[in-house]
Coordinates of C-alpha atoms and ligand atoms in Angstrom, one line a residue:
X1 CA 37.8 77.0 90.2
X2 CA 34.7 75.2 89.1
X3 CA 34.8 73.6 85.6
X4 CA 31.9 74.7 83.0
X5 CA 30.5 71.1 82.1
X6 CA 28.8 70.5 78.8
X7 CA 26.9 67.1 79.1
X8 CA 27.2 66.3 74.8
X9 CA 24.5 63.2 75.8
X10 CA 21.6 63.9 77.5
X11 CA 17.6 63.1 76.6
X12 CA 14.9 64.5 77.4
X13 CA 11.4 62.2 77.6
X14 CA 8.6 63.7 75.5
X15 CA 5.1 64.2 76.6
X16 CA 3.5 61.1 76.4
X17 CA 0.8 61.3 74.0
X18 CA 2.8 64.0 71.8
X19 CA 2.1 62.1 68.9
X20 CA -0.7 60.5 69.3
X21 CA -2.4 64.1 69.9
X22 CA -0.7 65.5 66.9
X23 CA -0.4 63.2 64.4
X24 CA -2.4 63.3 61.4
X25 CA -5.9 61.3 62.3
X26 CA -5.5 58.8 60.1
X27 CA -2.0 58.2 61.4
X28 CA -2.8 58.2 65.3
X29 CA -2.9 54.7 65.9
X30 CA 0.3 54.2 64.5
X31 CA 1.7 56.8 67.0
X32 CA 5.2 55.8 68.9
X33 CA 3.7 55.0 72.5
X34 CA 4.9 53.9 76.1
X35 CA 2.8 51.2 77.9
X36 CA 3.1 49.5 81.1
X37 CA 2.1 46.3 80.3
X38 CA 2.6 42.7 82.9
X39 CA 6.1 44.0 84.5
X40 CA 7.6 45.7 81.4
X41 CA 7.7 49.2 79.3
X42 CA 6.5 48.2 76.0
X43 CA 6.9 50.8 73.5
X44 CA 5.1 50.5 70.1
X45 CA 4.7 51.7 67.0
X46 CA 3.7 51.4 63.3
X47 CA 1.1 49.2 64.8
X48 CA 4.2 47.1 66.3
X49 CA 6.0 46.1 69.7
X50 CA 9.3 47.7 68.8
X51 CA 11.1 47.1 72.3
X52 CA 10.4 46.2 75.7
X53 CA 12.1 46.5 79.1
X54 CA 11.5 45.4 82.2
X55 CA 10.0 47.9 85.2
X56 CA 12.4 48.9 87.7
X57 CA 15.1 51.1 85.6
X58 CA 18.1 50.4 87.8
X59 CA 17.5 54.1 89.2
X60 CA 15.9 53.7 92.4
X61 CA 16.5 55.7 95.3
X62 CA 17.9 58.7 92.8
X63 CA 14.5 59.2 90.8
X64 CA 15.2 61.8 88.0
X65 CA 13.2 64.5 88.3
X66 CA 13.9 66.5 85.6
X67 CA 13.7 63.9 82.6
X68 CA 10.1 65.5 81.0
X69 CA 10.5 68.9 82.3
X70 CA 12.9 71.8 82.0
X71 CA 12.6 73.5 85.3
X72 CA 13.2 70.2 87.8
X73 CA 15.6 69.5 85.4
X74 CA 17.7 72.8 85.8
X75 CA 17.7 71.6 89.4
X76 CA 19.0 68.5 88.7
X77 CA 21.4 69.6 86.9
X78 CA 22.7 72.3 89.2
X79 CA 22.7 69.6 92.0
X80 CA 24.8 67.8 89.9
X81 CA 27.5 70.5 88.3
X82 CA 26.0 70.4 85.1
X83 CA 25.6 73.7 83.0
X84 CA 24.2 72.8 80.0
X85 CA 23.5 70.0 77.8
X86 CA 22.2 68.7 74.4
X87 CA 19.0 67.2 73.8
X88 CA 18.2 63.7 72.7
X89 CA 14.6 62.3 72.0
X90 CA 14.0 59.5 74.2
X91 CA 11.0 57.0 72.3
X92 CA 12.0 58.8 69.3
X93 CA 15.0 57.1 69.2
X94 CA 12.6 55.0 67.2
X95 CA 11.6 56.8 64.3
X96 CA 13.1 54.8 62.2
X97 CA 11.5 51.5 63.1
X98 CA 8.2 52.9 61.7
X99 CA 8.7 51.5 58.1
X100 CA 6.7 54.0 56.7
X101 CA 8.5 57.1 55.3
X102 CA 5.3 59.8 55.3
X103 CA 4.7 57.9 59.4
X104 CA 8.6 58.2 60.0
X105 CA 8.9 62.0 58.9
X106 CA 5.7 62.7 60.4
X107 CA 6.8 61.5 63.6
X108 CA 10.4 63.4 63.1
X109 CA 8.3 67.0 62.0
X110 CA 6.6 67.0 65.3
X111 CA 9.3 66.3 67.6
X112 CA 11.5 69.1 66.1
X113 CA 8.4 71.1 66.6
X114 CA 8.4 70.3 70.1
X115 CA 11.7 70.5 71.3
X116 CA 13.0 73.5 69.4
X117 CA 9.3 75.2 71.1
X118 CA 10.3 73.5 74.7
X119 CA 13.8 75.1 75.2
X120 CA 13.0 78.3 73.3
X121 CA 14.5 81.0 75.9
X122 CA 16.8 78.3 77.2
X123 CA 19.0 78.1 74.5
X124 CA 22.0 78.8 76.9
X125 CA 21.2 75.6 78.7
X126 CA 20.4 73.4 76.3
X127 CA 20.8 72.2 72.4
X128 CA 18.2 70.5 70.6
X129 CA 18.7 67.8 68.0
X130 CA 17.1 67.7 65.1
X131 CA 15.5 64.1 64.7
X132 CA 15.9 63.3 60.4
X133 CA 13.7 60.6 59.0
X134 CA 15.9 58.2 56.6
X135 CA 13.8 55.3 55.4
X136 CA 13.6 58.4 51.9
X137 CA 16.5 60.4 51.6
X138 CA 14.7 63.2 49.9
X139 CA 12.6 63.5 53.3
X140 CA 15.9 63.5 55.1
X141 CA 17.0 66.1 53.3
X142 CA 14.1 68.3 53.2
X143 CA 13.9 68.0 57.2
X144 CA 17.4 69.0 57.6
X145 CA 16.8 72.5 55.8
X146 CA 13.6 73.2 57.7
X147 CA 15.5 72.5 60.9
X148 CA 18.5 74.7 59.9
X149 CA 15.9 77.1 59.1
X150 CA 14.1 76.3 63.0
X151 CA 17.4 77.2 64.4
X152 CA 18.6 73.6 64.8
X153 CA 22.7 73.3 65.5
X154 CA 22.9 70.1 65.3
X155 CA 20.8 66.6 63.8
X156 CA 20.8 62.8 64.2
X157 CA 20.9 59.6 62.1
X158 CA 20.5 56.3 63.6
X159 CA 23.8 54.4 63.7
X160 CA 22.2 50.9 62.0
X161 CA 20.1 51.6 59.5
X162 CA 16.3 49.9 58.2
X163 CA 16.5 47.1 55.1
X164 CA 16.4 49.2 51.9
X165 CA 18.1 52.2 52.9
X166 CA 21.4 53.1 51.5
X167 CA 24.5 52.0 54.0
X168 CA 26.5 54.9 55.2
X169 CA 29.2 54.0 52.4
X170 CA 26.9 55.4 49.8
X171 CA 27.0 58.2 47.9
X172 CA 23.3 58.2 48.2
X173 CA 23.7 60.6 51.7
X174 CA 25.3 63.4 50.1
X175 CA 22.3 65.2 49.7
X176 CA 22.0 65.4 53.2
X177 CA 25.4 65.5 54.0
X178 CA 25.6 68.6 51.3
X179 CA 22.8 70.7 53.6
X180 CA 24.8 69.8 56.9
X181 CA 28.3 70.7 55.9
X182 CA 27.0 73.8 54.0
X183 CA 25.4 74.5 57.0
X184 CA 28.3 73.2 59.8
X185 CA 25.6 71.1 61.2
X186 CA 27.0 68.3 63.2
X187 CA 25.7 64.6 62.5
X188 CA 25.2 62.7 65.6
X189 CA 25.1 59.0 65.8
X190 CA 24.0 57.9 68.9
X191 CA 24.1 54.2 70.1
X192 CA 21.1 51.9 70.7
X193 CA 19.5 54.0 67.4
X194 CA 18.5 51.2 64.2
X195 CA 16.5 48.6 63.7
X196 CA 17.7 45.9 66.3
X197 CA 19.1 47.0 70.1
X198 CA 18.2 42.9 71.4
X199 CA 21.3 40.6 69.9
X200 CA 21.7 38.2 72.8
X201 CA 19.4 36.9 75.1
X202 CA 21.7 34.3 77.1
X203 CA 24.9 34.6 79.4
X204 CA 26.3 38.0 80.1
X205 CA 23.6 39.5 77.2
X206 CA 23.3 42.8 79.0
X207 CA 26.7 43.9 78.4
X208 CA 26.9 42.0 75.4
X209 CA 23.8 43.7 73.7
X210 CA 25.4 47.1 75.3
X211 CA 28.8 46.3 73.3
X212 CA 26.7 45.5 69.9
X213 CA 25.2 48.7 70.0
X214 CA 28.4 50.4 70.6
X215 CA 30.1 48.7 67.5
X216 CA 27.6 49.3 65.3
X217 CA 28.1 53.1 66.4
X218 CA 31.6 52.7 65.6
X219 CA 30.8 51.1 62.4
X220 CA 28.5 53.8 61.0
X221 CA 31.4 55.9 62.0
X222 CA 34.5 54.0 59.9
X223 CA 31.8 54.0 57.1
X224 CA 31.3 57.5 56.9
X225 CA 35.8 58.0 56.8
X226 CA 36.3 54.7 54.6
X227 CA 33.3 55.4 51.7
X228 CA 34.7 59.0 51.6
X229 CA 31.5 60.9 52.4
X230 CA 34.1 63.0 55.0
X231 CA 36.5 63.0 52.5
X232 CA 33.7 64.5 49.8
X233 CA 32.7 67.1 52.4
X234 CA 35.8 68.3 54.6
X235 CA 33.3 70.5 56.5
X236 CA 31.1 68.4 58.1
X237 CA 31.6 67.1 61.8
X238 CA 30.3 63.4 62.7
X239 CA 29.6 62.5 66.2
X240 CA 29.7 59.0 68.0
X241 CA 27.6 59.5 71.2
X242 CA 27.6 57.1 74.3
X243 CA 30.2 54.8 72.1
X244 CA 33.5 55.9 74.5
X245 CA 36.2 57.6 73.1
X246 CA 39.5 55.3 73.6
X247 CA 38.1 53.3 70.3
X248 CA 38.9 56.2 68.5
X249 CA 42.8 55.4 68.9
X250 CA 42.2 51.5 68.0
X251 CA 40.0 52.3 65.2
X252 CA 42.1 55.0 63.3
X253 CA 45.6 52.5 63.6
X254 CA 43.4 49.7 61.8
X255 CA 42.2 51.5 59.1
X256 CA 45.7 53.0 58.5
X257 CA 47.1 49.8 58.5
X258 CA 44.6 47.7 56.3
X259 CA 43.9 51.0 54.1
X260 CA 47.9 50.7 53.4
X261 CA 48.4 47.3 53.0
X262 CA 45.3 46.7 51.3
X263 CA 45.9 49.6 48.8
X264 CA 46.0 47.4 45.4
X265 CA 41.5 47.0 46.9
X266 CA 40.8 50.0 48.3
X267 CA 38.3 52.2 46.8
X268 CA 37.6 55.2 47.1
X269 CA 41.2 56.3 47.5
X270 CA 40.9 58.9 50.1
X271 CA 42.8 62.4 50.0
X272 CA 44.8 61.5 53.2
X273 CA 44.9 58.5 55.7
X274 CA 42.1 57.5 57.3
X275 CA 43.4 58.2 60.9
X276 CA 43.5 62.0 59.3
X277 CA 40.3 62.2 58.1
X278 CA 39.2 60.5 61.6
X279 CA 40.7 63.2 63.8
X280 CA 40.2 66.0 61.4
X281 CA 36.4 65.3 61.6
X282 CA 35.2 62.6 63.7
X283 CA 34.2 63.9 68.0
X284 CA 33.3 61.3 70.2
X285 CA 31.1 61.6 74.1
X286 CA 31.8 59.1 77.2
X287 CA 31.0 59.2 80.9
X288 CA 33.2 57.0 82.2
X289 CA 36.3 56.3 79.8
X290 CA 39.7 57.5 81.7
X291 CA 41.6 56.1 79.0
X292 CA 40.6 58.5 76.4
X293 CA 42.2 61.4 78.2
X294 CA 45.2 59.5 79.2
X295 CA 46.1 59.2 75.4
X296 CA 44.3 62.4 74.7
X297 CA 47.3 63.6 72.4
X298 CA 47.5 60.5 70.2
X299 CA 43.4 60.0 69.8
X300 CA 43.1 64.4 69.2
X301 CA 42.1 66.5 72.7
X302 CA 39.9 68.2 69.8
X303 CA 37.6 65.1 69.3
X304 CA 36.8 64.2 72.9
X305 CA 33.7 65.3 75.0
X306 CA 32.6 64.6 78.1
X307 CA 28.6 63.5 78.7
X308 CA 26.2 62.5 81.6
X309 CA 23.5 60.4 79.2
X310 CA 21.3 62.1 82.1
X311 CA 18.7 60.4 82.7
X312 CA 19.8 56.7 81.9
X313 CA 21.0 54.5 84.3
X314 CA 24.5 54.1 82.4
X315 CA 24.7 57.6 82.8
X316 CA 27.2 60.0 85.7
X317 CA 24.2 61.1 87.6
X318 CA 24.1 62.4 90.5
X319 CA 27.1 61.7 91.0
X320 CA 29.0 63.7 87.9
X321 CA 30.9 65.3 90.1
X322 CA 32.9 62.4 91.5
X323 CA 32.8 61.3 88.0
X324 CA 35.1 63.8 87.1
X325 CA 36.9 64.0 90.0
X326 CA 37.8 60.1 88.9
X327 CA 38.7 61.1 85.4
X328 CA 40.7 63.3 86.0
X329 CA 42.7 62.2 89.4
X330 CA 46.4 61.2 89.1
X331 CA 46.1 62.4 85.1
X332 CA 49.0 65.4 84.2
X333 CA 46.7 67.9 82.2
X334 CA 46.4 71.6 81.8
X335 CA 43.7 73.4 82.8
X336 CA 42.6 74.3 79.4
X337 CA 42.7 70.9 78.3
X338 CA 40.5 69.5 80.9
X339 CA 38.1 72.7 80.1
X340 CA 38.0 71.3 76.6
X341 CA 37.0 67.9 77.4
X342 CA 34.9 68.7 80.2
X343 CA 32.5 71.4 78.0
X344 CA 34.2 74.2 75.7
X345 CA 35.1 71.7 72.4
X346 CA 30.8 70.5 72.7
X347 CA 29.6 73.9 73.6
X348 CA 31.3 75.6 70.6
X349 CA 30.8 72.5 68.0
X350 CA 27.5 72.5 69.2
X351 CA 26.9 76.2 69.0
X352 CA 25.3 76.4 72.7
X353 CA 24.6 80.2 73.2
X354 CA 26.9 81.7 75.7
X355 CA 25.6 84.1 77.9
X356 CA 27.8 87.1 78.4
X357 CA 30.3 87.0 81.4
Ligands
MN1 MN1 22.5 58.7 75.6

């Protein structure tokens, strides 16, 4: 029996001049770009360095071939046991750095364009997210109803947020969160998405600056249960992406406990515990994180969803397979259960089309 896997992180690299060829001419050299510069990807924008890595992306020897094309990707992915997979941006994990909301949604418009256009047939393989510009809230809004109306599942927000725009503990996002439960659109939050992904810079920074991004994930995520926007909208799904799933369990015994204990200060009051609203609406993705599924029934089976982050180098492939094997070895679980984790709960909150059997 093999398992049908849903990878619920994966990017895909756009072209590299998609914006500078298709931005507006007056906005071109403001264009989100990728430079090998003296050892290091530097990768600008808004006239600005906005991050930069050095060469040499811990990949060597297992060079992913599919990471700007569909058709070496479906091979990669079949090497790998992979059916089918959602779509992150890769330098447009940076919109939001641009600072200037017509540049931002500008940027946004023409990489929904582009992915919705690049897996058009392939909609059985893959999802596309929708990319939403936030530094203005009425943009945000307006690109979430043209991508509902693109045929866009699902649609991101970055997890910290630019100076000046409204935390995720305000009422200012029910606009958009109005369109995206009307609409059972999932919001994604994936890590290493805001203004800042560099914290630390001495001892053990790598991991350190990998465990910032994760909390500010989780941040945006106790946010969105603790200001009540999930509570306001009982529909809409929220997703923490690359963030591990065991925090889910730790998180939701916290906020029960100060929520309870803090009563006499808490505000909003929320229709039912936190930890409720949490597994009623909150999904989270991991690669490596045994623990979740060992305490599967206490964190929700429902919220957990297995991921590759294909093609990063914190990321399963090519060896997914073992991956899973790992996972799963010495765990007592049902087959449907593991089915769940492994791709069925993504594909169908997702809404990956299913080809007939
Ligand atoms: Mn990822």
């Amino acid at each position: 029996m093999t398992d049908f896997v849903f990878s619920a992180d994966a990017h895909m690299n756009e072209p590299k001049t998609l914006w500078a060829d298709t931005l507006p001419t007056s906005m071109r050299d403001a264009a989100l770009k990728t430079e090998r510069v003296d050892g290091y990807i530097v990768m600008s924008g808004g006239g600005k360095v906005l991050h930069r890595m050095k060469l040499g992306d811990g990949t060597s020897g297992d060079e992913r071939h599919g990471k700007y094309e569909i058709a070496p990707r479906l091979a990669d992915m079949d090497r790998d046991g992979v059916d089918a997979e959602i779509l992150y941006p890769q330098l447009g994990l940076m919109t939001c750095n641009l600072v200037e909301p017509d540049l931002e949604r500008a940027h946004c418009e023409i990489y929904n364009d582009w992915i919705i256009r690049n897996v058009a047939g392939y909609r059985h393989k893959f999802v596309p997210v929708a990319l939403l510009p936030v530094l203005d809230l009425a943009m945000a809004e307006a690109e979430l109803k043209r991508c509902v109306a693109l045929g866009f599942t699902t649609a991101m927000v970055p997890c910290g947020l630019p100076p000046g725009v409204p935390a995720y503990n305000s009422d200012a996002w029910d606009r958009v969160w109005a369109v995206a439960a009307e609409h059972e659109i999932p919001i994604v939050f994936h890590t290493g998405t805001g203004p800042d992904r560099v914290f630390e810079r001495g001892a053990g920074a790598a991991v350190l600056n990998y465990l910032a991004v994760s909390n500010i994930c989780i941040d945006a995520i106790a946010k969105m249960v603790l200001g009540g926007a999930l509570d306001r909208f009982p529909k809409l799904k929220i997703v923490s992406v690359e963030a591990g799933a065991s925090y889910l369990i730790s998180l939701a015994e916290r906020m029960d406990e100060s929520y309870k204990q803090h009563k006499f200060y808490v505000s909003p009051k929320l229709s039912m515990l936190p930890s409720e609203i949490l597994r009623r609406q909150v999904r989270a993705t991991f690669q490596y994180d045994k623990s979740c599924i060992v305490a599967r029934e206490r964190i929700g089976l429902e919220c957990l969803m297995f991921a590759t982050d294909y093609p990063h180098m914190e990321g399963t492939f090519p060896h997914t397979r073992t991956v899973i094997t790992h996972l799963f070895d010495g765990v007592d679980i049902d087959a449907s259960s593991r089915k769940a984790i492994l791709g069925e709960t993504a594909a169908a909150l997702f809404r990956l089309e299913r080809k007939a059997a």
